[in-house]
């Protein structure tokens, strides 16, 4: 038995407690005709339910009406809640069904209101014909609308649960799709089937972004539905359609600002592993001492450094060959001449530009260049030698 409640509160929350139990046997025989009137009214009042009540859709609507009316007529004179157990699950199921049908809750709520009006009109007519007083009719009206509120609440809960579960399932599908792409799953039919199941349009080209694992919070919502996210040990990986314009690039920078992100080069979707490989290589090879608030690092802006650092031992061998003439110099002199040589190569020997960059007088520039010619001799006249010298000096060798 339900615990006793103050009369005022019980009357306010459960208005059917004041209804005479004699209403139930009086109204039960009329349920079939009330149900048909209700269904006809809903089809007329709510256009989305105007279609024939067939299949799963028709079964669920008829079942909802049957359960609603049967349960309601069990309530007069009791303190029972509007819905219990299986009955409540019926209306949660109707809410879930609206999500599956792709509709907002407005239509179902409108159907409940229409059904309440029809039910009240039909039941009130029977009660009046039986001689019940106006106070009973008022209590009946209060009970019907309180009952409909409970049905609406149960359906709203089912709707929310279905949305939540679907969002979680979609996130799982998107994560799995991201994992397929970055692992190099190149069976196109499989990828496109997985993308269709996740509701993700496959772009022609993508960029792959890597960032620290602790920077994932809030990233999915900021990147939007077109981004795929997955986690790996130590980092988070995002697969994103390649930005198609400078504006789109700036927007991506804004979203990734301060997250320590490295953005791989654009590749066809089936070559996403290559974009990831270069992003990771760039992250590992380039020392990043920038503050956390700085812009993300674009691999496309560091291709030379990537080339120079990807085979460091080979560049070391080349540096040993090309910079051997400096080996006999004192460390300070070697450093100065190395910087002057790189500046000379970059500015094609223009003394004014070299003096400005090195912050020395033009005569000093001339003196150092003469020293370089003495050290390197005729090799500075060879285009290939100059290219290799610039390459190893840009790689940081002196």
Coordinates of C-alpha atoms in Angstrom, one line a residue:
X1 CA 0.0 0.0 0.0
X2 CA 1.3 3.5 -0.8
X3 CA 2.3 5.6 2.2
X4 CA -0.4 8.0 3.4
X5 CA -0.1 11.6 2.1
X6 CA -1.8 14.8 3.2
X7 CA -5.2 15.1 1.5
X8 CA -4.5 18.3 -0.3
X9 CA -1.2 17.0 -1.8
X10 CA -2.8 13.7 -2.8
X11 CA -5.7 15.5 -4.4
X12 CA -3.4 17.8 -6.3
X13 CA -0.9 15.1 -7.5
X14 CA -3.3 12.2 -8.0
X15 CA -6.7 13.7 -8.9
X16 CA -8.2 10.3 -9.7
X17 CA -8.2 9.4 -6.0
X18 CA -11.4 11.6 -5.6
X19 CA -13.2 9.8 -8.5
X20 CA -15.9 7.2 -7.4
X21 CA -14.7 3.6 -8.1
X22 CA -18.1 3.0 -9.6
X23 CA -17.0 4.8 -12.7
X24 CA -14.7 2.0 -13.8
X25 CA -17.4 -0.8 -14.4
X26 CA -19.6 1.9 -16.0
X27 CA -16.9 3.1 -18.5
X28 CA -15.1 -0.1 -19.4
X29 CA -17.8 -1.4 -21.8
X30 CA -17.3 1.8 -23.8
X31 CA -13.6 1.5 -24.3
X32 CA -13.7 0.0 -27.9
X33 CA -15.8 2.9 -29.2
X34 CA -13.8 5.5 -27.3
X35 CA -10.6 4.1 -28.8
X36 CA -11.9 4.4 -32.3
X37 CA -13.1 7.9 -31.7
X38 CA -9.7 8.8 -30.3
X39 CA -7.8 7.3 -33.3
X40 CA -10.1 9.1 -35.8
X41 CA -9.6 12.4 -34.0
X42 CA -5.8 12.0 -33.8
X43 CA -5.6 11.3 -37.6
X44 CA -7.7 14.4 -38.2
X45 CA -5.9 16.7 -35.8
X46 CA -2.3 15.6 -36.4
X47 CA -1.4 15.2 -40.1
X48 CA 1.7 13.0 -39.6
X49 CA -0.5 10.3 -38.1
X50 CA -3.1 10.5 -40.9
X51 CA -1.5 7.6 -42.7
X52 CA -3.1 4.1 -42.4
X53 CA -2.4 2.4 -39.1
X54 CA -0.6 -0.5 -40.5
X55 CA 2.6 -2.4 -39.7
X56 CA 4.8 -1.6 -36.7
X57 CA 3.6 2.0 -36.8
X58 CA -0.1 1.0 -36.6
X59 CA 0.5 -1.7 -34.0
X60 CA 2.4 0.7 -31.7
X61 CA -0.2 3.4 -31.9
X62 CA -3.1 1.0 -31.3
X63 CA -1.2 -0.6 -28.5
X64 CA -0.6 2.8 -26.9
X65 CA -4.3 3.8 -27.1
X66 CA -5.4 0.4 -25.7
X67 CA -2.9 0.5 -22.7
X68 CA -3.7 4.2 -22.0
X69 CA -7.5 3.7 -21.8
X70 CA -7.3 0.4 -19.9
X71 CA -4.8 1.8 -17.4
X72 CA -6.7 5.0 -16.9
X73 CA -9.9 3.2 -15.9
X74 CA -8.0 1.2 -13.2
X75 CA -7.2 4.5 -11.4
X76 CA -10.5 6.0 -10.1
X77 CA -10.6 5.8 -6.3
X78 CA -6.9 4.7 -5.9
X79 CA -3.6 6.3 -5.0
X80 CA -1.7 4.4 -7.7
X81 CA 0.7 6.2 -10.0
X82 CA -0.4 6.8 -13.6
X83 CA 2.0 4.3 -15.1
X84 CA 3.9 1.3 -13.7
X85 CA 6.4 -1.2 -15.1
X86 CA 5.4 -2.5 -18.6
X87 CA 2.8 0.3 -19.0
X88 CA 5.4 3.0 -18.7
X89 CA 7.7 1.2 -21.1
X90 CA 4.9 1.3 -23.8
X91 CA 5.0 5.1 -23.7
X92 CA 8.8 5.3 -23.5
X93 CA 8.7 3.1 -26.6
X94 CA 6.4 5.6 -28.4
X95 CA 8.9 8.3 -27.6
X96 CA 11.7 6.2 -29.0
X97 CA 9.7 5.5 -32.1
X98 CA 9.5 9.2 -32.8
X99 CA 13.3 9.4 -32.9
X100 CA 13.4 6.4 -35.3
X101 CA 10.7 8.1 -37.5
X102 CA 12.9 11.3 -37.6
X103 CA 10.2 13.4 -36.0
X104 CA 10.4 15.9 -33.1
X105 CA 8.2 15.2 -30.0
X106 CA 5.7 17.9 -31.1
X107 CA 3.6 15.5 -33.1
X108 CA 3.2 13.0 -30.3
X109 CA 2.4 15.6 -27.8
X110 CA -0.3 17.0 -30.1
X111 CA -1.7 13.5 -30.5
X112 CA -1.8 13.1 -26.7
X113 CA -3.7 16.4 -26.4
X114 CA -6.1 15.4 -29.1
X115 CA -6.6 12.0 -27.4
X116 CA -7.2 13.7 -24.1
X117 CA -10.0 15.9 -25.5
X118 CA -11.7 13.0 -27.2
X119 CA -11.4 10.7 -24.2
X120 CA -12.8 13.4 -21.8
X121 CA -15.7 14.2 -24.1
X122 CA -16.7 10.5 -24.6
X123 CA -16.3 9.5 -21.0
X124 CA -18.0 12.6 -19.7
X125 CA -21.0 11.9 -21.9
X126 CA -21.3 8.4 -20.4
X127 CA -20.9 9.7 -16.9
X128 CA -23.5 12.4 -17.4
X129 CA -26.0 9.9 -18.8
X130 CA -25.4 7.8 -15.7
X131 CA -26.4 10.7 -13.5
X132 CA -23.0 11.6 -12.0
X133 CA -22.7 15.2 -10.5
X134 CA -20.7 18.0 -12.0
X135 CA -18.0 17.6 -9.3
X136 CA -17.3 14.1 -10.7
X137 CA -17.0 15.5 -14.2
X138 CA -14.6 18.1 -13.0
X139 CA -12.5 15.5 -11.3
X140 CA -12.6 13.4 -14.4
X141 CA -11.3 16.3 -16.5
X142 CA -8.5 16.9 -14.0
X143 CA -7.6 13.2 -14.0
X144 CA -7.5 12.9 -17.7
X145 CA -5.2 15.8 -18.2
X146 CA -3.0 14.8 -15.3
X147 CA -2.8 11.3 -16.8
X148 CA -1.8 12.7 -20.2
X149 CA 1.0 14.7 -18.6
X150 CA 2.4 11.5 -17.2
X151 CA 2.2 9.8 -20.6
X152 CA 3.9 12.7 -22.2
X153 CA 6.7 12.7 -19.6
X154 CA 7.3 8.9 -20.1
X155 CA 7.5 9.4 -23.9
X156 CA 9.8 12.4 -23.5
X157 CA 12.1 10.3 -21.4
X158 CA 12.1 7.5 -24.0
X159 CA 12.8 10.1 -26.7
X160 CA 15.8 11.4 -24.8
X161 CA 17.1 8.0 -24.0
X162 CA 16.9 6.9 -27.7
X163 CA 18.7 10.1 -28.8
X164 CA 21.4 9.6 -26.2
X165 CA 21.9 5.9 -27.1
X166 CA 22.0 6.8 -30.8
X167 CA 24.6 9.6 -30.2
X168 CA 26.7 7.1 -28.3
X169 CA 26.4 4.5 -31.0
X170 CA 27.3 7.1 -33.7
X171 CA 30.3 8.2 -31.8
X172 CA 31.4 4.5 -31.6
X173 CA 30.9 4.1 -35.4
X174 CA 32.8 7.3 -36.1
X175 CA 35.7 6.2 -33.9
X176 CA 35.8 2.8 -35.7
X177 CA 35.8 4.5 -39.1
X178 CA 38.6 6.8 -38.0
X179 CA 40.6 3.8 -37.0
X180 CA 39.9 2.1 -40.3
X181 CA 41.2 5.1 -42.2
X182 CA 44.4 5.7 -40.3
X183 CA 45.3 2.0 -40.3
X184 CA 45.1 2.0 -44.1
X185 CA 42.0 -0.1 -44.6
X186 CA 41.8 0.5 -48.4
X187 CA 38.9 -1.8 -49.3
X188 CA 36.7 1.0 -50.6
X189 CA 33.3 -0.8 -50.3
X190 CA 34.0 -1.5 -46.6
X191 CA 35.0 2.0 -45.9
X192 CA 32.0 3.5 -47.6
X193 CA 29.7 1.1 -45.9
X194 CA 31.1 2.0 -42.5
X195 CA 30.9 5.7 -43.4
X196 CA 27.2 5.3 -44.4
X197 CA 26.4 3.6 -41.2
X198 CA 28.0 6.4 -39.2
X199 CA 26.4 9.1 -41.4
X200 CA 29.8 10.5 -42.5
X201 CA 30.1 11.7 -46.1
X202 CA 33.5 10.5 -47.4
X203 CA 35.5 13.5 -48.7
X204 CA 37.8 13.3 -51.6
X205 CA 40.8 14.5 -49.5
X206 CA 41.6 14.6 -45.8
X207 CA 44.2 15.9 -43.4
X208 CA 45.2 13.9 -40.4
X209 CA 45.9 15.8 -37.1
X210 CA 47.7 14.5 -34.1
X211 CA 47.7 16.1 -30.7
X212 CA 48.3 15.1 -27.1
X213 CA 45.8 12.8 -25.5
X214 CA 44.9 15.3 -22.8
X215 CA 43.8 17.8 -25.4
X216 CA 40.8 15.8 -26.6
X217 CA 38.2 17.4 -24.2
X218 CA 35.7 19.4 -26.2
X219 CA 37.4 18.7 -29.5
X220 CA 34.6 16.8 -31.2
X221 CA 32.1 19.5 -30.7
X222 CA 34.6 22.2 -31.8
X223 CA 35.6 20.3 -35.0
X224 CA 32.0 19.5 -35.9
X225 CA 30.4 16.4 -37.4
X226 CA 32.8 16.2 -40.4
X227 CA 35.7 15.3 -38.1
X228 CA 36.5 11.8 -37.1
X229 CA 38.3 11.2 -33.8
X230 CA 40.1 8.2 -32.4
X231 CA 42.6 7.7 -29.6
X232 CA 46.0 5.9 -29.6
X233 CA 48.5 5.5 -26.9
X234 CA 49.7 8.9 -26.0
X235 CA 47.8 10.9 -28.6
X236 CA 44.5 11.7 -30.2
X237 CA 44.1 11.6 -34.0
X238 CA 41.5 13.5 -36.0
X239 CA 40.7 12.8 -39.7
X240 CA 39.2 16.0 -41.2
X241 CA 38.2 17.0 -44.7
X242 CA 41.1 19.0 -46.2
X243 CA 40.4 22.7 -45.9
X244 CA 39.3 24.1 -49.3
X245 CA 40.3 27.7 -48.8
X246 CA 42.5 30.0 -46.7
X247 CA 39.4 30.9 -44.7
X248 CA 38.8 27.2 -43.9
X249 CA 42.5 26.9 -42.9
X250 CA 42.2 29.8 -40.5
X251 CA 39.1 28.3 -39.0
X252 CA 40.9 25.0 -38.4
X253 CA 43.8 26.9 -36.8
X254 CA 41.3 28.7 -34.5
X255 CA 39.7 25.5 -33.4
X256 CA 43.1 23.8 -32.8
X257 CA 44.8 26.8 -31.2
X258 CA 46.7 26.0 -28.0
X259 CA 46.3 22.2 -28.3
X260 CA 49.8 21.3 -29.5
X261 CA 48.3 20.0 -32.8
X262 CA 50.3 19.0 -35.8
X263 CA 48.3 19.0 -39.1
X264 CA 49.4 16.5 -41.7
X265 CA 49.4 17.3 -45.5
X266 CA 46.3 16.8 -47.6
X267 CA 45.9 13.3 -49.0
X268 CA 43.1 11.3 -50.7
X269 CA 41.0 9.6 -48.0
X270 CA 42.6 6.2 -48.7
X271 CA 46.1 7.7 -48.1
X272 CA 45.2 9.0 -44.6
X273 CA 48.0 6.9 -43.1
X274 CA 50.5 8.8 -45.0
X275 CA 49.2 12.1 -43.7
X276 CA 49.4 10.7 -40.2
X277 CA 52.9 9.4 -40.7
X278 CA 54.2 12.8 -41.8
X279 CA 52.4 14.5 -38.9
X280 CA 53.9 12.2 -36.4
X281 CA 57.3 12.5 -38.0
X282 CA 57.1 16.3 -38.0
X283 CA 56.0 16.3 -34.3
X284 CA 58.9 14.0 -33.3
X285 CA 61.6 15.6 -35.4
X286 CA 60.9 19.3 -34.8
X287 CA 61.5 20.6 -31.3
X288 CA 58.5 22.6 -30.3
X289 CA 59.1 25.1 -27.6
X290 CA 56.2 27.4 -28.4
X291 CA 53.8 28.5 -25.7
X292 CA 50.5 26.4 -25.5
X293 CA 48.5 29.3 -27.0
X294 CA 50.4 29.2 -30.3
X295 CA 49.0 28.1 -33.6
X296 CA 49.1 24.5 -34.7
X297 CA 52.0 23.3 -36.8
X298 CA 51.3 22.6 -40.5
X299 CA 53.5 19.9 -42.0
X300 CA 53.2 21.7 -45.4
X301 CA 55.0 24.7 -43.9
X302 CA 58.0 22.6 -42.8
X303 CA 58.7 20.2 -45.7
X304 CA 62.3 21.3 -46.0
X305 CA 63.0 20.7 -42.3
X306 CA 61.2 17.3 -42.7
X307 CA 63.4 16.3 -45.6
X308 CA 66.6 17.4 -43.8
X309 CA 65.8 15.7 -40.6
X310 CA 64.2 12.5 -41.8
X311 CA 67.5 10.9 -42.7
X312 CA 69.8 12.7 -40.3
X313 CA 72.8 10.4 -40.6
X314 CA 72.8 10.9 -44.4
X315 CA 72.8 14.7 -43.9
X316 CA 75.6 14.3 -41.3
X317 CA 77.8 12.4 -43.9
X318 CA 77.1 15.2 -46.5
X319 CA 78.0 17.9 -43.9
X320 CA 81.2 16.1 -43.0
X321 CA 82.2 16.2 -46.7
X322 CA 81.2 19.7 -47.6
X323 CA 82.2 21.5 -44.4
X324 CA 85.6 19.7 -44.1
X325 CA 87.4 22.9 -45.2
X326 CA 86.3 24.5 -42.0
X327 CA 87.7 21.8 -39.7
X328 CA 91.1 23.5 -39.3
X329 CA 89.5 26.8 -38.0
X330 CA 89.0 27.8 -34.4
X331 CA 85.4 27.1 -33.1
X332 CA 84.5 30.8 -33.0
X333 CA 85.9 31.5 -36.5
X334 CA 84.2 28.4 -37.8
X335 CA 80.8 29.5 -36.4
X336 CA 81.2 33.0 -37.9
X337 CA 82.2 31.8 -41.4
X338 CA 79.5 29.1 -41.4
X339 CA 76.8 31.8 -40.7
X340 CA 78.4 34.1 -43.3
X341 CA 78.4 31.2 -45.9
X342 CA 74.7 30.5 -45.4
X343 CA 73.9 34.2 -45.6
X344 CA 76.0 34.5 -48.8
X345 CA 74.1 31.5 -50.3
X346 CA 70.7 32.8 -49.4
X347 CA 71.3 36.4 -50.7
X348 CA 73.3 35.4 -53.7
X349 CA 76.3 37.4 -52.5
X350 CA 74.5 40.7 -52.1
X351 CA 76.6 42.5 -49.5
X352 CA 74.0 45.0 -48.4
X353 CA 71.5 42.4 -47.6
X354 CA 74.1 40.2 -45.9
X355 CA 75.3 43.1 -43.7
X356 CA 71.8 43.8 -42.6
X357 CA 71.1 40.2 -41.6
X358 CA 74.5 39.6 -39.9
X359 CA 74.4 43.1 -38.3
X360 CA 78.0 43.9 -39.5
X361 CA 79.6 46.4 -41.9
X362 CA 79.7 45.7 -45.6
X363 CA 83.5 45.8 -45.5
X364 CA 83.4 43.1 -42.9
X365 CA 81.1 41.1 -45.2
X366 CA 83.7 41.5 -47.9
X367 CA 86.5 40.4 -45.6
X368 CA 84.6 37.2 -44.5
X369 CA 83.7 36.3 -48.1
X370 CA 87.3 36.5 -49.1
X371 CA 88.1 34.2 -46.2
X372 CA 85.5 31.7 -47.5
X373 CA 87.0 31.8 -51.0
X374 CA 90.4 31.1 -49.5
X375 CA 89.0 28.2 -47.5
X376 CA 86.7 26.6 -50.1
X377 CA 88.5 27.6 -53.2
X378 CA 87.0 27.0 -56.6
X379 CA 84.3 24.7 -55.2
X380 CA 82.1 27.7 -54.4
X381 CA 81.7 28.3 -58.2
X382 CA 80.0 24.9 -58.6
X383 CA 76.2 25.0 -58.4
X384 CA 75.8 21.5 -57.0
X385 CA 78.3 22.2 -54.2
X386 CA 76.5 25.5 -53.3
X387 CA 73.2 23.6 -53.2
X388 CA 74.7 20.9 -50.9
X389 CA 76.4 23.5 -48.7
X390 CA 73.1 25.4 -48.2
X391 CA 71.3 22.1 -47.5
X392 CA 73.6 21.1 -44.7
X393 CA 73.8 24.6 -43.2
X394 CA 70.0 24.8 -43.2
X395 CA 70.0 21.5 -41.3
X396 CA 71.9 23.2 -38.5
X397 CA 75.5 22.0 -39.2
X398 CA 78.4 24.5 -38.9

